[in-house]
mmCIF file of C-alpha atoms in Angstrom:
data_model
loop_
_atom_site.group_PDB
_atom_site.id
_atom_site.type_symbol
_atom_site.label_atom_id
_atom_site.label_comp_id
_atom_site.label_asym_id
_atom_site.label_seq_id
_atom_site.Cartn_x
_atom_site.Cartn_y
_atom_site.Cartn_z
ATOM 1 C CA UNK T 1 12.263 -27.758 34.353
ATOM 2 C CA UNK T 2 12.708 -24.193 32.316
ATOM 3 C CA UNK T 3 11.376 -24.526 28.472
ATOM 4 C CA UNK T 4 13.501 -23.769 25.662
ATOM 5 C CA UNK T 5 12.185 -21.358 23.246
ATOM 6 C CA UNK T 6 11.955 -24.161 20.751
ATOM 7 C CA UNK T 7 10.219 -26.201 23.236
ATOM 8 C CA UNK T 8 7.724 -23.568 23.558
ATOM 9 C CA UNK T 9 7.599 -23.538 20.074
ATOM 10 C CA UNK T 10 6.713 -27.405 19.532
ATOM 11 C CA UNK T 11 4.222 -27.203 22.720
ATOM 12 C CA UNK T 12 1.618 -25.686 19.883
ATOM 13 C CA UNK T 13 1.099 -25.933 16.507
ATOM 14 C CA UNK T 14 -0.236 -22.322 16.539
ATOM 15 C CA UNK T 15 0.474 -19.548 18.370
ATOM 16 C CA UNK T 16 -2.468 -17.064 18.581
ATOM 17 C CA UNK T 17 -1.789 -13.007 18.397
ATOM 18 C CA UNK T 18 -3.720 -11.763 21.216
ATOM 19 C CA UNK T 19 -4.405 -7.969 21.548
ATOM 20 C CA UNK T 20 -6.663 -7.582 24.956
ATOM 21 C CA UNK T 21 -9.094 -4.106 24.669
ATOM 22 C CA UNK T 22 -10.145 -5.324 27.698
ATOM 23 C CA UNK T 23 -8.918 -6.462 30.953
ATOM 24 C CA UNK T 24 -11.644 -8.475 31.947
ATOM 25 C CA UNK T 25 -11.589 -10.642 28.380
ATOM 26 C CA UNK T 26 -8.176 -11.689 29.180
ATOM 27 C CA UNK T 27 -8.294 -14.821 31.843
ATOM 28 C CA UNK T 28 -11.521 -16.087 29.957
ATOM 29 C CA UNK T 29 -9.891 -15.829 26.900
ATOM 30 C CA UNK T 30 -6.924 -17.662 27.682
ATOM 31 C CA UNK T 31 -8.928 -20.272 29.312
ATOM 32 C CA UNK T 32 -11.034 -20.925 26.619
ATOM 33 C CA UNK T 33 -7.742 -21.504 24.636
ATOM 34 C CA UNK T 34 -6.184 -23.743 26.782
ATOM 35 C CA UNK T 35 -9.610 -25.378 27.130
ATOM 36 C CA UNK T 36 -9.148 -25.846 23.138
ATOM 37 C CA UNK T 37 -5.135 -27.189 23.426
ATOM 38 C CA UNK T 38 -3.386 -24.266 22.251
ATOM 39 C CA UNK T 39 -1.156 -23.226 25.332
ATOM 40 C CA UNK T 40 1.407 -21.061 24.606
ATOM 41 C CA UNK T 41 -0.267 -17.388 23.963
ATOM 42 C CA UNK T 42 1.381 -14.547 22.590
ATOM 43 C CA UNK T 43 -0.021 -11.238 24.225
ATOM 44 C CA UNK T 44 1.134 -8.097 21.985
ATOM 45 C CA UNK T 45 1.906 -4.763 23.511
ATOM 46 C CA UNK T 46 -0.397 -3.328 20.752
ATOM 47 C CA UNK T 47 -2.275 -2.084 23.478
ATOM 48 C CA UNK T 48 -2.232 -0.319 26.835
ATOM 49 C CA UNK T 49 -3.494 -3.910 29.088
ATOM 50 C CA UNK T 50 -0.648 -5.552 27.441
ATOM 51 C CA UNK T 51 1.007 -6.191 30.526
ATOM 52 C CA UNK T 52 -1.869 -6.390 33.070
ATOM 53 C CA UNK T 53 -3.252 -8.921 30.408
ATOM 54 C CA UNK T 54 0.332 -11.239 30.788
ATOM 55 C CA UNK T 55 -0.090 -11.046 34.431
ATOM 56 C CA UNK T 56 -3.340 -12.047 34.502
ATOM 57 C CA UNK T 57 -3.013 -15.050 31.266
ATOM 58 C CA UNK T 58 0.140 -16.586 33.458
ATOM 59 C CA UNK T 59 -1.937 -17.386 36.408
ATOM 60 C CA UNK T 60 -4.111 -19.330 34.176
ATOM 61 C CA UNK T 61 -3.385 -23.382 34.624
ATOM 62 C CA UNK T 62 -1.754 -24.750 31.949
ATOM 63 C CA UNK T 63 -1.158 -21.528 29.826
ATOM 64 C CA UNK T 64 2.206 -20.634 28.921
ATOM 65 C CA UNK T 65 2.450 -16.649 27.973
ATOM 66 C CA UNK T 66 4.816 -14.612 26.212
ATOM 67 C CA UNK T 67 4.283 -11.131 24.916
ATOM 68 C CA UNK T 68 4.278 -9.701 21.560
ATOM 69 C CA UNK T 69 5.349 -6.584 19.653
ATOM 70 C CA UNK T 70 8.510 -5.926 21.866
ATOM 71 C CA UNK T 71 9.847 -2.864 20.136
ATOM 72 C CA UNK T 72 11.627 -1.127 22.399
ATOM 73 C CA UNK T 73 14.409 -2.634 25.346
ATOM 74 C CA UNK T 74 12.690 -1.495 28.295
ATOM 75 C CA UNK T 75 9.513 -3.510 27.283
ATOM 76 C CA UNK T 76 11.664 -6.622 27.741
ATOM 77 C CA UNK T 77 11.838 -6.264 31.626
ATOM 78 C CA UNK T 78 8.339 -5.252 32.412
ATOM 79 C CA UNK T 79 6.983 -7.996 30.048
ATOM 80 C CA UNK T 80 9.382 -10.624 32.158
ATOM 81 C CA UNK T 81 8.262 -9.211 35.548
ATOM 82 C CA UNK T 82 4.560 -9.429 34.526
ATOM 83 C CA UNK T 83 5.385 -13.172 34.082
ATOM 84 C CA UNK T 84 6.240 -13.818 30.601
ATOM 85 C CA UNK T 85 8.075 -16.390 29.634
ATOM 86 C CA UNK T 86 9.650 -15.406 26.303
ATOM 87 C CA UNK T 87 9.249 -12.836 23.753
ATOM 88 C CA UNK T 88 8.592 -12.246 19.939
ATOM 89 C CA UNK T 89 9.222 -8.977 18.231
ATOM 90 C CA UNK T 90 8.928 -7.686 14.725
ATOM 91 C CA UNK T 91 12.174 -7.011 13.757
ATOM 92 C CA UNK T 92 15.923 -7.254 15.513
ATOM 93 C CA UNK T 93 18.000 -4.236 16.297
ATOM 94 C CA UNK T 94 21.438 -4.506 18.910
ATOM 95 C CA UNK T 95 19.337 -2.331 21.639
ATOM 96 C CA UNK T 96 16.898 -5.244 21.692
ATOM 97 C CA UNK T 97 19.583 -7.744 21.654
ATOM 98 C CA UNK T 98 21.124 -6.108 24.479
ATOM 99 C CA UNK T 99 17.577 -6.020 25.946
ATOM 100 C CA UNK T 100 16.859 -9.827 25.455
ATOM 101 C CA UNK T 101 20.242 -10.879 26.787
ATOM 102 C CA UNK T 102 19.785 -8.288 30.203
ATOM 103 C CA UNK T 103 16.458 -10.126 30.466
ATOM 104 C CA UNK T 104 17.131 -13.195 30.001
ATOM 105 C CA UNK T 105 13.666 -13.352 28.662
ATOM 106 C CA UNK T 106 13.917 -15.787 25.233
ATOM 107 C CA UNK T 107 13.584 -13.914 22.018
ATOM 108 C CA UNK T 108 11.613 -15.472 18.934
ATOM 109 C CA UNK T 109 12.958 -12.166 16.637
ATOM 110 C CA UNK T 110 10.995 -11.298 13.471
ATOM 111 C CA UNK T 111 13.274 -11.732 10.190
ATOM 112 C CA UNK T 112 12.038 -11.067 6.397
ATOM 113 C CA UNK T 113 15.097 -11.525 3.958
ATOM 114 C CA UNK T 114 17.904 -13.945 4.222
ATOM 115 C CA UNK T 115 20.059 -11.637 5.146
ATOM 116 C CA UNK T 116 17.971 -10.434 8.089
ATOM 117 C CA UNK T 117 17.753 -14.642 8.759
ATOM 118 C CA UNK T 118 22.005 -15.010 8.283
ATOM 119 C CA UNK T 119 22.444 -11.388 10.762
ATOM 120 C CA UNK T 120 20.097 -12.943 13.619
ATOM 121 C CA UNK T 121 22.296 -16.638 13.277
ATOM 122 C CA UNK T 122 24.994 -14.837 13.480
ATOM 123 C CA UNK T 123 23.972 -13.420 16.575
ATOM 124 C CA UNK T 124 22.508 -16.892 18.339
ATOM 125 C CA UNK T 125 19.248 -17.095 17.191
ATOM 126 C CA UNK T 126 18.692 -20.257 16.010
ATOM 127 C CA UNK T 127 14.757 -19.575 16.161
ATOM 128 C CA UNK T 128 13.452 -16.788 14.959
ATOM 129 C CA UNK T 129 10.006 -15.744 13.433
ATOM 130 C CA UNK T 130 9.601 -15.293 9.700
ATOM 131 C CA UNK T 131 7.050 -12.000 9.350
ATOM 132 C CA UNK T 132 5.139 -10.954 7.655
ATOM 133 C CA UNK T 133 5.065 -14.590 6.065
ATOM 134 C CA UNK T 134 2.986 -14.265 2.972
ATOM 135 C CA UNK T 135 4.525 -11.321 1.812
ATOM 136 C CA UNK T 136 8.194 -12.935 2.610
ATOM 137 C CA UNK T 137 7.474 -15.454 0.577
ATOM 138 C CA UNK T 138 5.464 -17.962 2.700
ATOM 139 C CA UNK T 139 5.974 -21.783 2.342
ATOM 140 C CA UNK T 140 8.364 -20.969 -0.852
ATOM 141 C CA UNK T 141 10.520 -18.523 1.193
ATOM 142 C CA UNK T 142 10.647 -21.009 3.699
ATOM 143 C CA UNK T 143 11.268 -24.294 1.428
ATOM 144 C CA UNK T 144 14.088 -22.091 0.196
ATOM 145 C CA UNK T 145 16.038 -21.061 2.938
ATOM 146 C CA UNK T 146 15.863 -24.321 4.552
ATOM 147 C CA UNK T 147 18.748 -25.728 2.294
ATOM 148 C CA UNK T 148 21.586 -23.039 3.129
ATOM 149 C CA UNK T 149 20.374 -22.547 7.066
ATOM 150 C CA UNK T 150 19.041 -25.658 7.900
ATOM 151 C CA UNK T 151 19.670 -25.261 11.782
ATOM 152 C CA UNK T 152 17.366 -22.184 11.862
ATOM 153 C CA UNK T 153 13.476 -23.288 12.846
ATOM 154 C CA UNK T 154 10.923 -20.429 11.920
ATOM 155 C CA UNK T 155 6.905 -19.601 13.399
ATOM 156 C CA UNK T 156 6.210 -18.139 10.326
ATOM 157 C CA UNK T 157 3.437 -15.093 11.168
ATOM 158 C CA UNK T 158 1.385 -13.014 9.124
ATOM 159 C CA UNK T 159 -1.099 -13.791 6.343
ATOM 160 C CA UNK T 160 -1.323 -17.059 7.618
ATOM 161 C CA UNK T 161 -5.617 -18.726 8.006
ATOM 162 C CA UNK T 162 -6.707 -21.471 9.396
ATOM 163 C CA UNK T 163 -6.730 -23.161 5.539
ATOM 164 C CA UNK T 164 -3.386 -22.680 5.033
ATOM 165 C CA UNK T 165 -1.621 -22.911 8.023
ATOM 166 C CA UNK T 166 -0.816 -26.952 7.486
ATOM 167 C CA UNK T 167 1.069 -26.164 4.586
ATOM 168 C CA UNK T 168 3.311 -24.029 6.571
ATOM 169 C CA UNK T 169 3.218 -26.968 9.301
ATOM 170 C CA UNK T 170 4.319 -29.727 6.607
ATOM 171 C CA UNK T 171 7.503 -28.063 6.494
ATOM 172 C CA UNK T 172 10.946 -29.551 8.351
ATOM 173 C CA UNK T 173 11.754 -26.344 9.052
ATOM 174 C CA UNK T 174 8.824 -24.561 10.853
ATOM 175 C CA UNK T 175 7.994 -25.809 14.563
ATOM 176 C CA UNK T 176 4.436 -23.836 14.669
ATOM 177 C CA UNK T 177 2.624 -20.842 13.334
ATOM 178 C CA UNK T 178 1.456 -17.714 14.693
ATOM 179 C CA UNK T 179 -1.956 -16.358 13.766
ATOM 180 C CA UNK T 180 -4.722 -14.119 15.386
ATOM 181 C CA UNK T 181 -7.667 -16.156 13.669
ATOM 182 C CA UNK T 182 -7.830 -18.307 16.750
ATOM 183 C CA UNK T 183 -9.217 -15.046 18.327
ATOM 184 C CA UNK T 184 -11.836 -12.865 16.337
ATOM 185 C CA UNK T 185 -12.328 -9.611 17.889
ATOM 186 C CA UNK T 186 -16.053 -10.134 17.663
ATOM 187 C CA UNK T 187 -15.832 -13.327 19.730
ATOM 188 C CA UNK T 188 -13.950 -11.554 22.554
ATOM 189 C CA UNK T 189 -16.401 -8.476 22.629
ATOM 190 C CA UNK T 190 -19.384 -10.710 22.918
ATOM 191 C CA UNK T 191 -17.636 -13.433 25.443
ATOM 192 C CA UNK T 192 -18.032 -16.064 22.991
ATOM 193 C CA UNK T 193 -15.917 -18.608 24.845
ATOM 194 C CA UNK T 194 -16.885 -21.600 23.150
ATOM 195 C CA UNK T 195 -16.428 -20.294 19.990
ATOM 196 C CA UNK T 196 -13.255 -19.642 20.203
ATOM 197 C CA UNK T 197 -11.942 -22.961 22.849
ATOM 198 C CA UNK T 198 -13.580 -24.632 18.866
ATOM 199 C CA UNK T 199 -11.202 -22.709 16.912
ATOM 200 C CA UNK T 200 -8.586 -23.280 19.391
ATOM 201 C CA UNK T 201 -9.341 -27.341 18.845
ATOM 202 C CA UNK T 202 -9.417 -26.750 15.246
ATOM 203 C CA UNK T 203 -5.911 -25.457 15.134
ATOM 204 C CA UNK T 204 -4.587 -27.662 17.624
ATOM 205 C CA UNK T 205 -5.065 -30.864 15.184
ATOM 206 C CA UNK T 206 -3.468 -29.063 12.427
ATOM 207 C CA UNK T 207 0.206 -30.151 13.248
ATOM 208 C CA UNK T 208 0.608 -33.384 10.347
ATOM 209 C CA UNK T 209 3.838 -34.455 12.061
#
């Protein structure tokens, strides 16, 4: 049975930022995620393994992989034939929404300001990814715009720790968060595996509801 985006979205309570450096960190590292309970992994295009990274994460059992940083259409294709599952971008122009719908690869667009928020509804997106959080306004932003759009269900992204990231969970109108503290760049380099399948358990038990 195919996942909705917002099943995706309620599989994990956070969904880590992953930029690989190096192709042979990227099947350990989403193993020791998985290992921890955070499945769904969001693999940016921030750097040139991007895609070999995807391919490689999807085999993994149990993982569920999307990439990150879509910025431009043609990404949308490649990133679905390396075997991602959806995708999550920054912002939302109508060459990616053209690129998304071509696809049919599930878009979790980055919004900032209501109006951004009312111009992706208005478009179908009934998920989309509040970014950067803190600076939008975090869980105020959020505890705002839930009265006028309630149908809208945000992974706020951006600012967001392993401290604060329940208070962003309490919220009826956020489904998970996404965060790149699940994967220090230190822990990667030196294979630290355990360290971060901890951090991944950590965060996994943050969901209150």
């Amino acid at each position: 049975m195919t996942m909705t985006l917002l099943d995706i979205m309620r599989t994990s309570a956070v969904i880590p930022v992953i930029a690989i450096d190096e192709p042979e960190h990227a099947v350990p590292l989403a193993r020791a995620l998985v290992a921890g309970g955070i499945r769904v992994l969001e693999v940016t295009l921030r750097t040139r393994h991007g895609l070999g990274a995807i391919k490689a994460m999807s085999e993994v059992e149990g993982a569920i992989v999307g990439v990150g940083t879509l910025t431009q259409p043609d990404e949308f294709a490649a990133a679905r034939d390396a075997g991602a599952v959806f995708g999550v971008s920054p912002g939302l122009t109508p060459a990616l929404i053209a690129a998304a719908k071509s696809s049919g690869l599930p878009l979790l667009p980055g919004v900032m300001t209501p109006s951004e928020i009312m111009a992706a509804r208005e478009q179908g997106f009934r998920q989309l990814k509040l970014f950067p959080a803190v600076p939008a306004g975090g869980v105020g932003m959020l505890n705002a715009i839930g009265g006028p759009l309630p149908d809208v269900t945000f992974c706020p992204t951006g600012g967001i720790s392993q401290d604060t990231a329940s208070q962003f969970l309490a919220l009826k109108n956020v489904a998970c968060v996404g965060g790149s503290w699940l994967t220090p760049k230190d822990a990667i380099a030196a294979g630290d595996w355990e360290r971060i399948t901890d951090l991944a358990k950590a965060a996994s038990g943050l969901r209150s509801r």
